[in-house]
mmCIF file of C-alpha atoms in Angstrom:
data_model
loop_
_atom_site.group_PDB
_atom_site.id
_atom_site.type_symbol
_atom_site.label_atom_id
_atom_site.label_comp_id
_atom_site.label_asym_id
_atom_site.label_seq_id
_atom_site.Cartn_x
_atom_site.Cartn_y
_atom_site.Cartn_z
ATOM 1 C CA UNK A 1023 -20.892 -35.539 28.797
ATOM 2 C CA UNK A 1024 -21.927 -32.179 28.797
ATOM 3 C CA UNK A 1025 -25.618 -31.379 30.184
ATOM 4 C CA UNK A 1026 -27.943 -29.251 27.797
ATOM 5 C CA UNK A 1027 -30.949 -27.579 29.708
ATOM 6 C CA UNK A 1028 -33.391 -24.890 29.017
ATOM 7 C CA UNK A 1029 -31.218 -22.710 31.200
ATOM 8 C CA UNK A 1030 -29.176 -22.542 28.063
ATOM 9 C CA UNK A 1031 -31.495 -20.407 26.356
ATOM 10 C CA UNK A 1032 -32.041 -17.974 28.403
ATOM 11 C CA UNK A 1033 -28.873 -15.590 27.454
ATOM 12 C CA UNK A 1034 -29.218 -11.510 26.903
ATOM 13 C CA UNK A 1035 -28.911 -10.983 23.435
ATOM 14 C CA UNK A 1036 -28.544 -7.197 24.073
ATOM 15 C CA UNK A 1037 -24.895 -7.357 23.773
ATOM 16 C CA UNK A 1038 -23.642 -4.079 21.804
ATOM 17 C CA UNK A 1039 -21.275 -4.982 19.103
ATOM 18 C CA UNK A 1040 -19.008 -2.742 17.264
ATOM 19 C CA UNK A 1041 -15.997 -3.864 14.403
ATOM 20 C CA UNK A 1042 -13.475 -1.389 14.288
ATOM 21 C CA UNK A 1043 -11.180 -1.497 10.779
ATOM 22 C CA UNK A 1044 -7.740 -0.002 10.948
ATOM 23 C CA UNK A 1045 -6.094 1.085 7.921
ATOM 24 C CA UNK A 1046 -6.177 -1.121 4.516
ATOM 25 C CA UNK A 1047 -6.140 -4.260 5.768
ATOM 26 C CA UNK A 1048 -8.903 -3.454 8.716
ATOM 27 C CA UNK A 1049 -11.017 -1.612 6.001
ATOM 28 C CA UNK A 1050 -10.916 -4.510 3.908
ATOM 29 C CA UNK A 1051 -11.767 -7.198 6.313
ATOM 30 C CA UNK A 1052 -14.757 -4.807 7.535
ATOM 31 C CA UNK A 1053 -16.005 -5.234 3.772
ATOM 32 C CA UNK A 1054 -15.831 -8.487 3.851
ATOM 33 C CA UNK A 1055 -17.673 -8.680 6.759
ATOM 34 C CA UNK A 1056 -20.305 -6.672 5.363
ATOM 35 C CA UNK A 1057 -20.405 -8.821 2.526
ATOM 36 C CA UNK A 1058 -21.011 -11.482 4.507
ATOM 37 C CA UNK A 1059 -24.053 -9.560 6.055
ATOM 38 C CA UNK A 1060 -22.378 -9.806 9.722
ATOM 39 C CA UNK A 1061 -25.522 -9.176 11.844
ATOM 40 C CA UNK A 1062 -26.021 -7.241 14.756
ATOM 41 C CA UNK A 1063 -22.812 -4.797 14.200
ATOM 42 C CA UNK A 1064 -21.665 -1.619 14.243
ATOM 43 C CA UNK A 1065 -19.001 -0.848 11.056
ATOM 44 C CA UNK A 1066 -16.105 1.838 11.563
ATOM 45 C CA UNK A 1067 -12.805 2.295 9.455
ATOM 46 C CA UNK A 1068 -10.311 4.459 10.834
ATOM 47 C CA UNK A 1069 -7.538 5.415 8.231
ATOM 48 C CA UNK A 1070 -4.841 7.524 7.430
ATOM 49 C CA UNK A 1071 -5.755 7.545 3.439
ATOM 50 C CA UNK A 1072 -8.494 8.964 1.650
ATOM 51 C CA UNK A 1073 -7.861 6.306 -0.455
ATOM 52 C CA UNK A 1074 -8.710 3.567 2.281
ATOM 53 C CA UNK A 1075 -11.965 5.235 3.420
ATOM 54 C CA UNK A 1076 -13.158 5.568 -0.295
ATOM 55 C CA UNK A 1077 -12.832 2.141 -0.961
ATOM 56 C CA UNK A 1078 -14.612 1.510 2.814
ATOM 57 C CA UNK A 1079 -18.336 0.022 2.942
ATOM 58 C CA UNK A 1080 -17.920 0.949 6.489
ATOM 59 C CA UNK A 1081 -21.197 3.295 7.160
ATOM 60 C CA UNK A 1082 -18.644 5.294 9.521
ATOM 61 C CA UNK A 1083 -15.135 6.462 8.241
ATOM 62 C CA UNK A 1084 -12.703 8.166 9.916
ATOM 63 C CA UNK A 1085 -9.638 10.325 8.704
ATOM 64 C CA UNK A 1086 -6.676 10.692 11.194
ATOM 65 C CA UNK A 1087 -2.997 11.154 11.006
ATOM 66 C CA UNK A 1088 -0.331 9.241 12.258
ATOM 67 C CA UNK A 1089 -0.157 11.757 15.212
ATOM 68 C CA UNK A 1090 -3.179 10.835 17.858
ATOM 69 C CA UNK A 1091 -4.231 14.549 18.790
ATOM 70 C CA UNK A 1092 -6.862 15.092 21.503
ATOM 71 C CA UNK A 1093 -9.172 15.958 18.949
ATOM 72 C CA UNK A 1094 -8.653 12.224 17.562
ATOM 73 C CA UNK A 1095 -8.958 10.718 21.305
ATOM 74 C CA UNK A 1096 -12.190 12.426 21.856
ATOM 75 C CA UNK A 1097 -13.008 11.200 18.721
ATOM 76 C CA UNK A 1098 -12.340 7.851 19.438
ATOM 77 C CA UNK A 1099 -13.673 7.789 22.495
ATOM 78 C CA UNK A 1100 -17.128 8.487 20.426
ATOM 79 C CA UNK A 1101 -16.586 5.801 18.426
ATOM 80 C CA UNK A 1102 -16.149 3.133 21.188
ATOM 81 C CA UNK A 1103 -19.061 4.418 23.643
ATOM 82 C CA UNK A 1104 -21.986 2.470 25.183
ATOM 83 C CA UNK A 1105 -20.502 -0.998 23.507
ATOM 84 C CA UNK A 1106 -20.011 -3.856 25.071
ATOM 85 C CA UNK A 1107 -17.676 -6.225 22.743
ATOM 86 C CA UNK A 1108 -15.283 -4.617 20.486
ATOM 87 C CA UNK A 1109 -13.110 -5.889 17.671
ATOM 88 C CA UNK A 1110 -10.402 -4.717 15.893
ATOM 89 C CA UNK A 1111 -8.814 -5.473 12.593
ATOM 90 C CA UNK A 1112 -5.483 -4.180 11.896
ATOM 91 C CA UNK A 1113 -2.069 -5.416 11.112
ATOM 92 C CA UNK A 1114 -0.302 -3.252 12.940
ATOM 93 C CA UNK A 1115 0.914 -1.176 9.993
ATOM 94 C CA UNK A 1116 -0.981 1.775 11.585
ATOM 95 C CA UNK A 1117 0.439 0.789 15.089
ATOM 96 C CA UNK A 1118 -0.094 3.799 16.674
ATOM 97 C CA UNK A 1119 -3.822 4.620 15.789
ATOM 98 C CA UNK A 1120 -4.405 0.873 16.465
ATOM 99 C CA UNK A 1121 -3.107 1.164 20.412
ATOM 100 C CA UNK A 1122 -4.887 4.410 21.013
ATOM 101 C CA UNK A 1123 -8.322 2.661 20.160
ATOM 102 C CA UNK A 1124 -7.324 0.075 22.075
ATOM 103 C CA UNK A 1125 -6.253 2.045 25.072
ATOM 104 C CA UNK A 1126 -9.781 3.972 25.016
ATOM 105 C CA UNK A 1127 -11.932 1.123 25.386
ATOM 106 C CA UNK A 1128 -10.748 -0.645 28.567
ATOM 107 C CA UNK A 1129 -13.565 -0.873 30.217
ATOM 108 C CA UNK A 1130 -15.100 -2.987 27.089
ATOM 109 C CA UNK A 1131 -13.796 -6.590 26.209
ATOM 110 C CA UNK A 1132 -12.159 -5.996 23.651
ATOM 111 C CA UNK A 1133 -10.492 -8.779 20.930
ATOM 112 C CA UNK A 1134 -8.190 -7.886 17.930
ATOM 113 C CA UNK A 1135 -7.633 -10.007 15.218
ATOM 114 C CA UNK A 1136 -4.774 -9.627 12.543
ATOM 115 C CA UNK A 1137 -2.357 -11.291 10.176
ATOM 116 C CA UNK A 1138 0.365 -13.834 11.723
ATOM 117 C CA UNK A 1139 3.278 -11.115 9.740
ATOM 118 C CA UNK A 1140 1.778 -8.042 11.599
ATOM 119 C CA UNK A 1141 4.800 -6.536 13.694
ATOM 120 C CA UNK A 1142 4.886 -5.338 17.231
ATOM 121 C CA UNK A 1143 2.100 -8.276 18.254
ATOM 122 C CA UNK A 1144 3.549 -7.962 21.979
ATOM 123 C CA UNK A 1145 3.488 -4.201 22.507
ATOM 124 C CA UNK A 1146 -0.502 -4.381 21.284
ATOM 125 C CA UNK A 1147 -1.445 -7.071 23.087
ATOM 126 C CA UNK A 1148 -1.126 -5.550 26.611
ATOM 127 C CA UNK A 1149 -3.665 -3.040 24.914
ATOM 128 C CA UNK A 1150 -6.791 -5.751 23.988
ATOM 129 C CA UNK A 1151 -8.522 -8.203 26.343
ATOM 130 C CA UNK A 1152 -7.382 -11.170 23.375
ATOM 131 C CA UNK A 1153 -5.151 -11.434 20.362
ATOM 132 C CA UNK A 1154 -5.685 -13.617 17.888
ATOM 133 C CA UNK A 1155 -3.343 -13.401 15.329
ATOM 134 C CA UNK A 1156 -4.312 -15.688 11.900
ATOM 135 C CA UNK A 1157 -2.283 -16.807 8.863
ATOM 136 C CA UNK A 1158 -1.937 -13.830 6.367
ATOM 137 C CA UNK A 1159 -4.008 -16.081 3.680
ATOM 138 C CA UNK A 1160 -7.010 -16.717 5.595
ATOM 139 C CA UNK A 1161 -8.962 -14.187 6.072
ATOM 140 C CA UNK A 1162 -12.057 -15.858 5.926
ATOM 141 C CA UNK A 1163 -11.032 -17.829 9.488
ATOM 142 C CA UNK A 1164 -10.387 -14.372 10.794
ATOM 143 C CA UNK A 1165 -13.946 -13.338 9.638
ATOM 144 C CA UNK A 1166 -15.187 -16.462 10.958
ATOM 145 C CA UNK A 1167 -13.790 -15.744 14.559
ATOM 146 C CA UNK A 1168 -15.508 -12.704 14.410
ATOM 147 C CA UNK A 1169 -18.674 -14.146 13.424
ATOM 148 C CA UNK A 1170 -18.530 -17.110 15.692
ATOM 149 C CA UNK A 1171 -17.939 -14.837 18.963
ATOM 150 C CA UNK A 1172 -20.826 -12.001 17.892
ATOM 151 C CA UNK A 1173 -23.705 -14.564 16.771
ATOM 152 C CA UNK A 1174 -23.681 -16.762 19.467
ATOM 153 C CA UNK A 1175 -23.892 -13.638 21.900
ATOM 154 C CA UNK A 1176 -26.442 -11.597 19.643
ATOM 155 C CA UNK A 1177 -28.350 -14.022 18.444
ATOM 156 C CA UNK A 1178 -30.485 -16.473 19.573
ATOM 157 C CA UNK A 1179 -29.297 -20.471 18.789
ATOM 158 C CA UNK A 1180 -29.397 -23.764 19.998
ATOM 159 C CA UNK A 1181 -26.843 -23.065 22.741
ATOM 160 C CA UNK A 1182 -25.979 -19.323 23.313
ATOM 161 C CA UNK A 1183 -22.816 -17.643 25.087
ATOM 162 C CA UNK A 1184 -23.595 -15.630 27.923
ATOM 163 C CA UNK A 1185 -21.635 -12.594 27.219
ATOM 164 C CA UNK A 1186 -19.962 -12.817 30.935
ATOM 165 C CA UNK A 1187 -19.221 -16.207 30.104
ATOM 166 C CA UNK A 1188 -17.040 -14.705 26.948
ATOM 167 C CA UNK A 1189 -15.667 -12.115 29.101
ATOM 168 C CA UNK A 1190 -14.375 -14.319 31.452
ATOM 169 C CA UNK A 1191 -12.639 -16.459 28.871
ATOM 170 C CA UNK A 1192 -11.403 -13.861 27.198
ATOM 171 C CA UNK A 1193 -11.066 -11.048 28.941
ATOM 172 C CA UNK A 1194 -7.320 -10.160 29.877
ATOM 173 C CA UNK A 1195 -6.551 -13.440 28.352
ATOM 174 C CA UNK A 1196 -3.611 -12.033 25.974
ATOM 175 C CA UNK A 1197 -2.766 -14.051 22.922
ATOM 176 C CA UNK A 1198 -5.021 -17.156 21.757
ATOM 177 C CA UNK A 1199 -4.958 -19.519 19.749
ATOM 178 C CA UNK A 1200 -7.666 -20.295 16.866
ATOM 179 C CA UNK A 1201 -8.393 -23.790 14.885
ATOM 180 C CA UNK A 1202 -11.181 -24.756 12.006
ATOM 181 C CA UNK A 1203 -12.630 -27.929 11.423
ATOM 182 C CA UNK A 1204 -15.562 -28.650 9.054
ATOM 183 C CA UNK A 1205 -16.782 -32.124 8.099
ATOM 184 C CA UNK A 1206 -19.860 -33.879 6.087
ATOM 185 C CA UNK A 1207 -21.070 -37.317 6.243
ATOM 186 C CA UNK A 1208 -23.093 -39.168 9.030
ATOM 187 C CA UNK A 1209 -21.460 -37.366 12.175
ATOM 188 C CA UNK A 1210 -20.205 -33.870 10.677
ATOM 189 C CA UNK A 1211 -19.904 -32.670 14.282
ATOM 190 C CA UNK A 1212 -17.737 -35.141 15.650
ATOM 191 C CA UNK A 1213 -15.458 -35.309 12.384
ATOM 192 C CA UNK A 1214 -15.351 -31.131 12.428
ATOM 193 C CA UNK A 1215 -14.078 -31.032 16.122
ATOM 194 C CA UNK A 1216 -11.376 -34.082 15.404
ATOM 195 C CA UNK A 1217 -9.844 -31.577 12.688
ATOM 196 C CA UNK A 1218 -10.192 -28.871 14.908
ATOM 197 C CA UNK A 1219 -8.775 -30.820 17.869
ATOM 198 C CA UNK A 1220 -6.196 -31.968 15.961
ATOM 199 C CA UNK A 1221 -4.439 -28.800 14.541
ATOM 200 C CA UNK A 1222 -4.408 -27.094 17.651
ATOM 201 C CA UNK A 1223 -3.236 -30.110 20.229
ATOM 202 C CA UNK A 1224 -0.155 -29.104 21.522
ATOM 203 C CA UNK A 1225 -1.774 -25.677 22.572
ATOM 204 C CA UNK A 1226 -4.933 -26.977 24.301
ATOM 205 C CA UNK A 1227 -3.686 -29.486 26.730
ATOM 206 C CA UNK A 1228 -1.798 -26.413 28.327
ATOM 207 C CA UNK A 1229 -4.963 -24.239 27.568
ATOM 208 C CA UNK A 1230 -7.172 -23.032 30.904
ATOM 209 C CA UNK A 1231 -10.068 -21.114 28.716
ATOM 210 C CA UNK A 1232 -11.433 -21.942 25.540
ATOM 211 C CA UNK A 1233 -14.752 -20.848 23.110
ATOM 212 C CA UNK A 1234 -15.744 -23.503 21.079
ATOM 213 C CA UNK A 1235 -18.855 -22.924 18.359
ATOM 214 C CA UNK A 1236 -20.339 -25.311 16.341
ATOM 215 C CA UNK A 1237 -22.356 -23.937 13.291
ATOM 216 C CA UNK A 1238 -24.586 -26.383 10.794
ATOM 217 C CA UNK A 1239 -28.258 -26.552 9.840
ATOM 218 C CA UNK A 1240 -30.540 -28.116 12.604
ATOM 219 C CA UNK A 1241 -31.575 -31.464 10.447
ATOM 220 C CA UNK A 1242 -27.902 -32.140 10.490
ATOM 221 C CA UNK A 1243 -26.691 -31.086 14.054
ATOM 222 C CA UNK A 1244 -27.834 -32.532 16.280
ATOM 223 C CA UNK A 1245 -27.625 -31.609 20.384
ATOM 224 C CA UNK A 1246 -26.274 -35.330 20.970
ATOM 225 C CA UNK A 1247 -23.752 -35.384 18.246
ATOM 226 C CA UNK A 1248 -22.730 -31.918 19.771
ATOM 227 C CA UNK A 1249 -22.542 -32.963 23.489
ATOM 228 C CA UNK A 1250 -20.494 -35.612 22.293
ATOM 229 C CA UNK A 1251 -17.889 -33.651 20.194
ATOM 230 C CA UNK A 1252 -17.822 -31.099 22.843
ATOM 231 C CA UNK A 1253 -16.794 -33.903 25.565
ATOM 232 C CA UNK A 1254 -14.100 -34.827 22.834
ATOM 233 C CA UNK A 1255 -12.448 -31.406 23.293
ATOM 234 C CA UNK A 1256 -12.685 -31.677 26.958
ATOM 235 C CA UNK A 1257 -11.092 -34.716 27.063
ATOM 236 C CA UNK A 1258 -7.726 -33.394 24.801
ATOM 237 C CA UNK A 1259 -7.627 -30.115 27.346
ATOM 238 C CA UNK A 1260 -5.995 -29.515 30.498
ATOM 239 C CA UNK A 1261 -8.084 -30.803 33.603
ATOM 240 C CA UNK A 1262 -8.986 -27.097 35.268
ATOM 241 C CA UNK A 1263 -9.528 -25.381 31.734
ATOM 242 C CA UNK A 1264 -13.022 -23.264 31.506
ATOM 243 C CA UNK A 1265 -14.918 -24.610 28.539
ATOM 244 C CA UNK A 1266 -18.010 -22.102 26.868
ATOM 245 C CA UNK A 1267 -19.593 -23.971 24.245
ATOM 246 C CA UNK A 1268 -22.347 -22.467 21.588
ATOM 247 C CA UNK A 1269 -24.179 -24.358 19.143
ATOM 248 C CA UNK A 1270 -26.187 -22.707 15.895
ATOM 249 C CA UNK A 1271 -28.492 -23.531 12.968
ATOM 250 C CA UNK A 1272 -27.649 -21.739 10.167
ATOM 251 C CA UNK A 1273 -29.470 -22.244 6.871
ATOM 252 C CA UNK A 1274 -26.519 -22.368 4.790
ATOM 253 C CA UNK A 1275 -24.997 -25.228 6.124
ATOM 254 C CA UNK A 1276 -27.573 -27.815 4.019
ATOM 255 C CA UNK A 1277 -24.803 -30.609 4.094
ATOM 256 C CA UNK A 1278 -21.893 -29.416 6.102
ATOM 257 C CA UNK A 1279 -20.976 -28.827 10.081
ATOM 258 C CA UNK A 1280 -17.718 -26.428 11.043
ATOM 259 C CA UNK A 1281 -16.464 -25.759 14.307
ATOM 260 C CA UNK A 1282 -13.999 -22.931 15.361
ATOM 261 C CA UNK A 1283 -12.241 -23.314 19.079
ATOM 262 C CA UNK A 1284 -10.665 -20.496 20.516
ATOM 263 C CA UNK A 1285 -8.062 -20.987 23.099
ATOM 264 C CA UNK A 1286 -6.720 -19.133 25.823
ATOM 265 C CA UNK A 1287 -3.959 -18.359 28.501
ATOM 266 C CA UNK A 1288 -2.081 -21.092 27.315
ATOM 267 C CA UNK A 1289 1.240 -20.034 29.225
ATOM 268 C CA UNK A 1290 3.197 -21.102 25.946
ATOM 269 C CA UNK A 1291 3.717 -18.464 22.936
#
């Protein structure tokens, strides 16, 4: 089992967060994130259409060309400064603006997140800390991973992650692997991880890092049920594999529990 101790509260929630939209399909997943009311962000779209940015919620929108000037990398650099945990939603279609972000925030952990049919997925990823490339369809699991990662290192929950516990999972960690499980009934927890657990088992017994969150409303969730689903997933990983777990209460979860995992350096793409 997993030990739970006040220690576990006691995580900095000053982590800087900024979400980073690249062309149409970044610029719409930043909306959606808006729409979700994503807390504790920063919103940019970068775009090479006036069309994109006019359609942007994004309360920063950037016009560049296809050409990175140094104008554009000073600019960038601007947009990436004092942060500490940066995504980045693109598909790749704007390759080029999409690697020179990249390339200007090394120094911050940075994690990109994009559709399974984006092209070139091996030339960006030696430019981002993680990859994590989703299903085209599902862009509320890519929204998820986003707001999985960010709330349980900006705001306070149950069980927080450490932002150097993150970074050490994830930074450098190259492509990962994400699953989604949510459940109801008498152990929603338990049930959510098996689902989770299950569509991603070939990947995690090879797996050395993972981030695993579990979201539901505290009268539902409790830190037992969690311990217990959390040893589950230890138990289907590989013996030396790093495990940061979170656990939040979120009001909107009145009968339901979901849990995202987030695997890394898995040695098989």
């Amino acid at each position: 089992m997993f030990n739970f101790n006040k220690e576990d509260w006691n995580v900095d929630w000053n982590v800087k967060t900024k979400i980073i939209g690249v062309g149409d399909f970044g610029a719409k997943m930043v909306n959606l994130s808006i729409e979700k009311v994503l807390l504790n962000a920063n919103f940019s779209v970068v775009a090479t259409k006036n069309e994109t940015l006019l359609k942007s919620s994004a309360p920063q929108r950037i016009k560049v060309t296809d050409s990175v000037d140094e104008e554009t990398r000073k600019n960038f650099s601007e947009l990436v400064k004092d942060i500490d945990l940066l995504f980045i939603f693109t598909d790749l279609a704007d390759e080029n603006i999409s690697i020179q972000i990249a390339k200007l925030s090394k120094d911050i952990l940075t994690v990109a997140i994009m559709p399974k049919s984006a092209p070139n997925k091996e030339k960006f990823q030696n430019s981002v800390d993680a990859l994590i490339s989703v299903e085209d369809e599902n862009i509320f699991l890519m929204y998820n991973v986003v707001r999985l990662i960010n709330g349980l290192v900006s705001e306070p929950g149950m069980v927080g992650f450490d932002y150097a516990e993150v970074k050490s999972v994830l930074g450098n960690s190259g492509r990962c692997y994400v699953s989604y499980g949510t459940a109801t009934g008498k152990t929603p927890a338990i049930d959510a991880m098996k689902i989770a657990i299950n569509s991603l088992k070939d990947i995690l017994n090879k797996s050395k890092g993972v981030l695993v969150g579990i979201v539901g409303y505290y009268e539902n969730l409790s830190m037992i049920e969690a311990n217990e689903a959390t040893t589950m997933l230890q138990e289907a990983m590989h013996p030396d594999a790093e495990i940061i777990w979170g656990v939040n209460s979120d009001v909107t979860y009145l009968d339901s529990v979901e849990t995202i995992i987030i695997a890394t350096r898995s040695g098989s793409d």
